[in-house]
Amino acid sequence: MHFQSIFVQTISVLFAVQATAHALPTDLKADLAAVGDRLAAAVGAGRDGVDAGLGAGVGAELGAGWFLGNVCKRPPAATCLFYTRGLSKAARIFAKKGGADMTTIWEMWNSALYDKRQIKSNPLRCIMQKKEDRNVYFQNMSTAMATMCDVFATVMDKSVDSSKDPNKIRMDGIWGQHEFPTLQKSGNEGKVNQIDAINQDGTIVFTFWTRGNSRLGRGLGGLDKRDTCGIDNDQTAADFDEGGDYPVDW
């Protein structure tokens, strides 16, 4: 009887730990709802007196630090896969195929944080509705991801060809202006020492950057509760890219 009691208690603890691992942090929905309400009020008031600039409200409320504190799947070392505009869906598919076991931005946070539905119960509806706010939201999420990457990272870009010229890589979006500068820093949670560039199907690969020896020839310009981590379909990634209903400037 005593053994049976211990067994039941152990199983109960294991189930409790498992449930906690997959559940939203208790204050996550409240945080999102509060931000959503403020942004909704800003939209209703023509944004007068609310934002210092486009997306400023989102940046202040949901900064990279907030995303770091609410991540549900940190990327294992040497698995981070970034990409430039037009490759959200392609990068996610590549990350999963052939045992590549790479990590994109679409697997790291609770699925509620990618919710684009324009319904009142979605606290992100106002952020997703306006491109400037969407850009800032995903800029901050991307910066948080880059902060966690360690040892090695990869970037996918349409311009990668047999010339293997690093100066062809697109640098005017989130990759060039937020993710890459963050990866170059040495005081992050992780420390990336090399970044490879690949084409869309991964058949062409070259070293884009190594710590202390950059090949670049130019400088860089200035909720509903859900239990899943990441999105559950490739189309969601495509919807947040050029040609999608909610494009972001990756």
PDB file of C-alpha atoms in Angstrom, residues 16-245:
ATOM      1  CA  ALA A  16       1.982  18.614 -12.888  1.00  0.00           C
ATOM      2  CA  VAL A  17       5.487  19.381 -14.168  1.00  0.00           C
ATOM      3  CA  GLN A  18       4.491  18.460 -17.718  1.00  0.00           C
ATOM      4  CA  ALA A  19       1.421  20.700 -17.587  1.00  0.00           C
ATOM      5  CA  THR A  20       3.482  23.598 -16.251  1.00  0.00           C
ATOM      6  CA  ALA A  21       6.057  23.173 -19.015  1.00  0.00           C
ATOM      7  CA  HIS A  22       3.427  23.561 -21.728  1.00  0.00           C
ATOM      8  CA  ALA A  23       1.172  26.181 -20.159  1.00  0.00           C
ATOM      9  CA  LEU A  24       1.329  29.904 -20.711  1.00  0.00           C
ATOM     10  CA  PRO A  25       2.999  31.903 -17.935  1.00  0.00           C
ATOM     11  CA  THR A  26       0.197  33.109 -15.677  1.00  0.00           C
ATOM     12  CA  ASP A  27       0.727  36.770 -16.497  1.00  0.00           C
ATOM     13  CA  LEU A  28       1.223  36.332 -20.262  1.00  0.00           C
ATOM     14  CA  LYS A  29      -2.401  36.720 -21.278  1.00  0.00           C
ATOM     15  CA  ALA A  30      -2.812  39.711 -18.941  1.00  0.00           C
ATOM     16  CA  ASP A  31       0.299  41.362 -20.400  1.00  0.00           C
ATOM     17  CA  LEU A  32      -0.957  40.911 -23.946  1.00  0.00           C
ATOM     18  CA  ALA A  33      -4.465  42.055 -23.095  1.00  0.00           C
ATOM     19  CA  ALA A  34      -3.156  45.238 -21.457  1.00  0.00           C
ATOM     20  CA  VAL A  35      -0.935  46.035 -24.427  1.00  0.00           C
ATOM     21  CA  GLY A  36      -3.763  45.244 -26.825  1.00  0.00           C
ATOM     22  CA  ASP A  37      -6.145  47.575 -25.002  1.00  0.00           C
ATOM     23  CA  ARG A  38      -3.648  50.439 -25.067  1.00  0.00           C
ATOM     24  CA  LEU A  39      -2.934  49.948 -28.752  1.00  0.00           C
ATOM     25  CA  ALA A  40      -6.644  49.721 -29.513  1.00  0.00           C
ATOM     26  CA  ALA A  41      -7.161  53.016 -27.699  1.00  0.00           C
ATOM     27  CA  ALA A  42      -4.279  54.521 -29.667  1.00  0.00           C
ATOM     28  CA  VAL A  43      -5.830  53.451 -32.949  1.00  0.00           C
ATOM     29  CA  GLY A  44      -9.199  54.805 -31.886  1.00  0.00           C
ATOM     30  CA  ALA A  45      -7.682  58.154 -30.950  1.00  0.00           C
ATOM     31  CA  GLY A  46      -5.690  58.423 -34.136  1.00  0.00           C
ATOM     32  CA  ARG A  47      -2.575  57.513 -32.117  1.00  0.00           C
ATOM     33  CA  ASP A  48      -2.289  61.147 -31.000  1.00  0.00           C
ATOM     34  CA  GLY A  49      -0.182  61.579 -27.899  1.00  0.00           C
ATOM     35  CA  VAL A  50       0.346  57.838 -27.494  1.00  0.00           C
ATOM     36  CA  ASP A  51       3.365  56.882 -29.581  1.00  0.00           C
ATOM     37  CA  ALA A  52       6.628  58.754 -29.948  1.00  0.00           C
ATOM     38  CA  GLY A  53       6.841  57.184 -33.383  1.00  0.00           C
ATOM     39  CA  LEU A  54       5.472  54.341 -35.456  1.00  0.00           C
ATOM     40  CA  GLY A  55       5.501  51.167 -33.407  1.00  0.00           C
ATOM     41  CA  ALA A  56       6.890  52.907 -30.324  1.00  0.00           C
ATOM     42  CA  GLY A  57       4.097  51.632 -28.090  1.00  0.00           C
ATOM     43  CA  VAL A  58       4.791  48.049 -29.095  1.00  0.00           C
ATOM     44  CA  GLY A  59       8.518  48.509 -28.579  1.00  0.00           C
ATOM     45  CA  ALA A  60       8.038  49.843 -25.063  1.00  0.00           C
ATOM     46  CA  GLU A  61       5.543  47.197 -23.962  1.00  0.00           C
ATOM     47  CA  LEU A  62       6.785  44.083 -25.756  1.00  0.00           C
ATOM     48  CA  GLY A  63      10.543  44.574 -26.029  1.00  0.00           C
ATOM     49  CA  ALA A  64      13.178  41.905 -26.626  1.00  0.00           C
ATOM     50  CA  GLY A  65      13.491  41.405 -22.871  1.00  0.00           C
ATOM     51  CA  TRP A  66       9.811  40.548 -22.632  1.00  0.00           C
ATOM     52  CA  PHE A  67      10.185  37.897 -25.325  1.00  0.00           C
ATOM     53  CA  LEU A  68      13.263  36.486 -23.584  1.00  0.00           C
ATOM     54  CA  GLY A  69      11.232  36.136 -20.405  1.00  0.00           C
ATOM     55  CA  ASN A  70       8.383  34.352 -22.165  1.00  0.00           C
ATOM     56  CA  VAL A  71      10.225  31.971 -24.510  1.00  0.00           C
ATOM     57  CA  CYS A  72       9.056  28.350 -24.359  1.00  0.00           C
ATOM     58  CA  LYS A  73      11.772  26.704 -26.466  1.00  0.00           C
ATOM     59  CA  ARG A  74      15.321  28.003 -26.444  1.00  0.00           C
ATOM     60  CA  PRO A  75      17.336  27.077 -29.549  1.00  0.00           C
ATOM     61  CA  PRO A  76      19.945  24.363 -28.976  1.00  0.00           C
ATOM     62  CA  ALA A  77      23.506  25.437 -29.813  1.00  0.00           C
ATOM     63  CA  ALA A  78      24.323  25.753 -33.532  1.00  0.00           C
ATOM     64  CA  THR A  79      20.698  25.389 -34.700  1.00  0.00           C
ATOM     65  CA  CYS A  80      19.494  28.977 -35.310  1.00  0.00           C
ATOM     66  CA  LEU A  81      18.211  29.569 -38.846  1.00  0.00           C
ATOM     67  CA  PHE A  82      17.472  33.136 -39.928  1.00  0.00           C
ATOM     68  CA  TYR A  83      16.261  34.332 -43.320  1.00  0.00           C
ATOM     69  CA  THR A  84      15.569  37.439 -45.369  1.00  0.00           C
ATOM     70  CA  ARG A  85      12.361  38.695 -46.945  1.00  0.00           C
ATOM     71  CA  GLY A  86      10.196  36.231 -48.818  1.00  0.00           C
ATOM     72  CA  LEU A  87      11.645  33.117 -47.188  1.00  0.00           C
ATOM     73  CA  SER A  88       9.617  32.634 -43.987  1.00  0.00           C
ATOM     74  CA  LYS A  89       7.843  29.517 -45.229  1.00  0.00           C
ATOM     75  CA  ALA A  90      10.872  28.151 -47.089  1.00  0.00           C
ATOM     76  CA  ALA A  91      13.100  28.516 -44.024  1.00  0.00           C
ATOM     77  CA  ARG A  92      10.617  26.746 -41.778  1.00  0.00           C
ATOM     78  CA  ILE A  93      10.261  23.854 -44.239  1.00  0.00           C
ATOM     79  CA  PHE A  94      14.051  23.576 -44.657  1.00  0.00           C
ATOM     80  CA  ALA A  95      14.562  23.589 -40.878  1.00  0.00           C
ATOM     81  CA  LYS A  96      12.383  20.497 -40.535  1.00  0.00           C
ATOM     82  CA  LYS A  97      13.448  18.410 -43.531  1.00  0.00           C
ATOM     83  CA  GLY A  98      15.977  15.622 -43.693  1.00  0.00           C
ATOM     84  CA  GLY A  99      16.727  15.673 -39.996  1.00  0.00           C
ATOM     85  CA  ALA A 100      18.164  19.185 -40.230  1.00  0.00           C
ATOM     86  CA  ASP A 101      16.817  19.881 -36.734  1.00  0.00           C
ATOM     87  CA  MET A 102      17.257  23.645 -37.050  1.00  0.00           C
ATOM     88  CA  THR A 103      15.333  26.308 -35.150  1.00  0.00           C
ATOM     89  CA  THR A 104      13.462  29.254 -36.682  1.00  0.00           C
ATOM     90  CA  ILE A 105      11.558  32.031 -34.976  1.00  0.00           C
ATOM     91  CA  TRP A 106       8.346  30.076 -35.590  1.00  0.00           C
ATOM     92  CA  GLU A 107       9.130  27.339 -33.039  1.00  0.00           C
ATOM     93  CA  MET A 108      10.296  29.323 -30.017  1.00  0.00           C
ATOM     94  CA  TRP A 109       7.232  30.981 -28.486  1.00  0.00           C
ATOM     95  CA  ASN A 110       3.755  29.952 -27.464  1.00  0.00           C
ATOM     96  CA  SER A 111       1.448  29.720 -30.463  1.00  0.00           C
ATOM     97  CA  ALA A 112      -0.690  32.509 -28.990  1.00  0.00           C
ATOM     98  CA  LEU A 113       2.109  34.976 -29.743  1.00  0.00           C
ATOM     99  CA  TYR A 114       1.724  34.387 -33.489  1.00  0.00           C
ATOM    100  CA  ASP A 115      -2.061  34.902 -33.474  1.00  0.00           C
ATOM    101  CA  LYS A 116      -3.096  37.170 -36.353  1.00  0.00           C
ATOM    102  CA  ARG A 117      -6.871  36.705 -36.081  1.00  0.00           C
ATOM    103  CA  GLN A 118      -8.835  39.954 -36.141  1.00  0.00           C
ATOM    104  CA  ILE A 119     -11.228  39.034 -33.340  1.00  0.00           C
ATOM    105  CA  LYS A 120     -11.859  40.859 -30.076  1.00  0.00           C
ATOM    106  CA  SER A 121     -10.574  38.003 -27.926  1.00  0.00           C
ATOM    107  CA  ASN A 122      -7.134  38.234 -29.568  1.00  0.00           C
ATOM    108  CA  PRO A 123      -5.047  40.774 -27.602  1.00  0.00           C
ATOM    109  CA  LEU A 124      -2.619  41.024 -30.529  1.00  0.00           C
ATOM    110  CA  ARG A 125      -5.256  42.071 -33.067  1.00  0.00           C
ATOM    111  CA  CYS A 126      -4.216  45.744 -33.149  1.00  0.00           C
ATOM    112  CA  ILE A 127      -0.522  44.909 -33.441  1.00  0.00           C
ATOM    113  CA  MET A 128      -1.167  42.492 -36.286  1.00  0.00           C
ATOM    114  CA  GLN A 129      -3.471  44.936 -38.059  1.00  0.00           C
ATOM    115  CA  LYS A 130      -0.889  47.674 -38.621  1.00  0.00           C
ATOM    116  CA  LYS A 131       2.339  46.920 -40.488  1.00  0.00           C
ATOM    117  CA  GLU A 132       4.503  49.357 -38.502  1.00  0.00           C
ATOM    118  CA  ASP A 133       3.442  47.687 -35.258  1.00  0.00           C
ATOM    119  CA  ARG A 134       3.860  44.202 -36.720  1.00  0.00           C
ATOM    120  CA  ASN A 135       7.378  45.070 -37.826  1.00  0.00           C
ATOM    121  CA  VAL A 136       8.381  46.310 -34.369  1.00  0.00           C
ATOM    122  CA  TYR A 137       6.764  43.280 -32.722  1.00  0.00           C
ATOM    123  CA  PHE A 138       8.714  40.817 -34.861  1.00  0.00           C
ATOM    124  CA  GLN A 139      11.873  42.938 -34.697  1.00  0.00           C
ATOM    125  CA  ASN A 140      11.808  42.538 -30.921  1.00  0.00           C
ATOM    126  CA  MET A 141      10.997  38.829 -31.118  1.00  0.00           C
ATOM    127  CA  SER A 142      13.847  38.379 -33.634  1.00  0.00           C
ATOM    128  CA  THR A 143      16.311  40.277 -31.450  1.00  0.00           C
ATOM    129  CA  ALA A 144      15.393  38.022 -28.540  1.00  0.00           C
ATOM    130  CA  MET A 145      15.990  34.943 -30.690  1.00  0.00           C
ATOM    131  CA  ALA A 146      19.397  36.201 -31.827  1.00  0.00           C
ATOM    132  CA  THR A 147      20.363  36.857 -28.213  1.00  0.00           C
ATOM    133  CA  MET A 148      19.809  33.182 -27.380  1.00  0.00           C
ATOM    134  CA  CYS A 149      21.723  31.675 -30.329  1.00  0.00           C
ATOM    135  CA  ASP A 150      25.039  30.036 -29.514  1.00  0.00           C
ATOM    136  CA  VAL A 151      28.187  28.845 -31.338  1.00  0.00           C
ATOM    137  CA  PHE A 152      26.910  28.884 -34.930  1.00  0.00           C
ATOM    138  CA  ALA A 153      24.002  30.317 -36.950  1.00  0.00           C
ATOM    139  CA  THR A 154      22.722  30.213 -40.526  1.00  0.00           C
ATOM    140  CA  VAL A 155      20.971  32.770 -42.728  1.00  0.00           C
ATOM    141  CA  MET A 156      18.936  31.867 -45.831  1.00  0.00           C
ATOM    142  CA  ASP A 157      18.833  34.422 -48.650  1.00  0.00           C
ATOM    143  CA  LYS A 158      17.532  34.393 -52.232  1.00  0.00           C
ATOM    144  CA  SER A 159      20.703  36.022 -53.579  1.00  0.00           C
ATOM    145  CA  VAL A 160      23.041  33.206 -52.516  1.00  0.00           C
ATOM    146  CA  ASP A 161      24.551  31.758 -55.691  1.00  0.00           C
ATOM    147  CA  SER A 162      27.772  30.221 -56.971  1.00  0.00           C
ATOM    148  CA  SER A 163      29.597  33.554 -56.547  1.00  0.00           C
ATOM    149  CA  LYS A 164      29.272  33.161 -52.767  1.00  0.00           C
ATOM    150  CA  ASP A 165      29.460  36.928 -52.391  1.00  0.00           C
ATOM    151  CA  PRO A 166      28.494  38.055 -48.849  1.00  0.00           C
ATOM    152  CA  ASN A 167      27.771  41.558 -50.124  1.00  0.00           C
ATOM    153  CA  LYS A 168      24.762  40.241 -52.036  1.00  0.00           C
ATOM    154  CA  ILE A 169      22.919  39.223 -48.863  1.00  0.00           C
ATOM    155  CA  ARG A 170      19.886  41.412 -48.275  1.00  0.00           C
ATOM    156  CA  MET A 171      20.509  43.681 -45.280  1.00  0.00           C
ATOM    157  CA  ASP A 172      17.626  46.190 -45.317  1.00  0.00           C
ATOM    158  CA  GLY A 173      15.166  44.212 -43.195  1.00  0.00           C
ATOM    159  CA  ILE A 174      14.973  42.509 -39.816  1.00  0.00           C
ATOM    160  CA  TRP A 175      17.935  40.248 -40.594  1.00  0.00           C
ATOM    161  CA  GLY A 176      20.354  43.046 -41.469  1.00  0.00           C
ATOM    162  CA  GLN A 177      19.106  45.686 -39.047  1.00  0.00           C
ATOM    163  CA  HIS A 178      18.300  43.622 -35.934  1.00  0.00           C
ATOM    164  CA  GLU A 179      19.268  39.947 -35.995  1.00  0.00           C
ATOM    165  CA  PHE A 180      22.765  40.197 -37.479  1.00  0.00           C
ATOM    166  CA  PRO A 181      23.880  43.142 -35.289  1.00  0.00           C
ATOM    167  CA  THR A 182      22.658  41.229 -32.225  1.00  0.00           C
ATOM    168  CA  LEU A 183      24.495  38.051 -33.243  1.00  0.00           C
ATOM    169  CA  GLN A 184      27.727  40.057 -33.529  1.00  0.00           C
ATOM    170  CA  LYS A 185      27.593  41.131 -29.884  1.00  0.00           C
ATOM    171  CA  SER A 186      29.683  39.229 -27.354  1.00  0.00           C
ATOM    172  CA  GLY A 187      27.577  39.838 -24.233  1.00  0.00           C
ATOM    173  CA  ASN A 188      24.527  37.822 -25.252  1.00  0.00           C
ATOM    174  CA  GLU A 189      23.035  34.809 -23.508  1.00  0.00           C
ATOM    175  CA  GLY A 190      24.795  32.791 -26.209  1.00  0.00           C
ATOM    176  CA  LYS A 191      27.843  33.663 -28.321  1.00  0.00           C
ATOM    177  CA  VAL A 192      27.852  32.997 -32.053  1.00  0.00           C
ATOM    178  CA  ASN A 193      31.305  32.663 -33.615  1.00  0.00           C
ATOM    179  CA  GLN A 194      30.321  31.874 -37.204  1.00  0.00           C
ATOM    180  CA  ILE A 195      27.385  32.517 -39.538  1.00  0.00           C
ATOM    181  CA  ASP A 196      26.908  30.586 -42.768  1.00  0.00           C
ATOM    182  CA  ALA A 197      24.732  31.752 -45.674  1.00  0.00           C
ATOM    183  CA  ILE A 198      22.673  29.260 -47.690  1.00  0.00           C
ATOM    184  CA  ASN A 199      20.365  29.383 -50.685  1.00  0.00           C
ATOM    185  CA  GLN A 200      16.718  28.340 -50.497  1.00  0.00           C
ATOM    186  CA  ASP A 201      17.311  24.599 -50.835  1.00  0.00           C
ATOM    187  CA  GLY A 202      20.598  24.524 -48.932  1.00  0.00           C
ATOM    188  CA  THR A 203      22.674  23.322 -51.884  1.00  0.00           C
ATOM    189  CA  ILE A 204      24.982  26.365 -51.793  1.00  0.00           C
ATOM    190  CA  VAL A 205      26.681  27.242 -48.508  1.00  0.00           C
ATOM    191  CA  PHE A 206      29.453  29.662 -47.610  1.00  0.00           C
ATOM    192  CA  THR A 207      30.823  31.422 -44.549  1.00  0.00           C
ATOM    193  CA  PHE A 208      29.138  34.817 -44.297  1.00  0.00           C
ATOM    194  CA  TRP A 209      30.770  36.038 -41.093  1.00  0.00           C
ATOM    195  CA  THR A 210      33.165  34.867 -38.402  1.00  0.00           C
ATOM    196  CA  ARG A 211      33.917  36.628 -35.138  1.00  0.00           C
ATOM    197  CA  GLY A 212      36.905  38.890 -35.627  1.00  0.00           C
ATOM    198  CA  ASN A 213      37.014  38.381 -39.387  1.00  0.00           C
ATOM    199  CA  SER A 214      34.029  39.777 -41.285  1.00  0.00           C
ATOM    200  CA  ARG A 215      33.995  39.412 -45.071  1.00  0.00           C
ATOM    201  CA  LEU A 216      31.332  42.067 -45.465  1.00  0.00           C
ATOM    202  CA  GLY A 217      32.388  44.914 -47.711  1.00  0.00           C
ATOM    203  CA  ARG A 218      29.873  47.465 -46.479  1.00  0.00           C
ATOM    204  CA  GLY A 219      28.509  48.748 -43.186  1.00  0.00           C
ATOM    205  CA  LEU A 220      25.042  48.289 -41.770  1.00  0.00           C
ATOM    206  CA  GLY A 221      22.467  51.054 -41.737  1.00  0.00           C
ATOM    207  CA  GLY A 222      21.503  52.838 -38.870  1.00  0.00           C
ATOM    208  CA  LEU A 223      -4.991  35.481 -26.038  1.00  0.00           C
ATOM    209  CA  ASP A 224      -6.363  32.526 -26.031  1.00  0.00           C
ATOM    210  CA  LYS A 225      -4.490  30.046 -23.848  1.00  0.00           C
ATOM    211  CA  ARG A 226      -2.680  27.511 -25.993  1.00  0.00           C
ATOM    212  CA  ASP A 227      -0.428  24.651 -25.028  1.00  0.00           C
ATOM    213  CA  THR A 228       1.771  24.448 -28.116  1.00  0.00           C
ATOM    214  CA  CYS A 229       5.164  26.043 -28.600  1.00  0.00           C
ATOM    215  CA  GLY A 230       5.453  27.579 -32.058  1.00  0.00           C
ATOM    216  CA  ILE A 231       3.087  27.545 -35.019  1.00  0.00           C
ATOM    217  CA  ASP A 232       1.501  24.359 -36.353  1.00  0.00           C
ATOM    218  CA  ASN A 233       1.570  25.066 -40.109  1.00  0.00           C
ATOM    219  CA  ASP A 234       3.877  26.575 -42.716  1.00  0.00           C
ATOM    220  CA  GLN A 235       1.188  28.871 -44.128  1.00  0.00           C
ATOM    221  CA  THR A 236       1.225  31.010 -40.973  1.00  0.00           C
ATOM    222  CA  ALA A 237       4.890  31.800 -41.637  1.00  0.00           C
ATOM    223  CA  ALA A 238       4.021  32.680 -45.243  1.00  0.00           C
ATOM    224  CA  ASP A 239       1.184  34.960 -44.105  1.00  0.00           C
ATOM    225  CA  PHE A 240       3.728  37.081 -42.217  1.00  0.00           C
ATOM    226  CA  ASP A 241       5.947  37.562 -45.296  1.00  0.00           C
ATOM    227  CA  GLU A 242       5.734  39.436 -48.599  1.00  0.00           C
ATOM    228  CA  GLY A 243       2.636  38.395 -50.519  1.00  0.00           C
ATOM    229  CA  GLY A 244       0.896  37.340 -47.298  1.00  0.00           C
ATOM    230  CA  ASP A 245      -2.018  39.028 -45.549  1.00  0.00           C
TER     231      ASP A 245
END
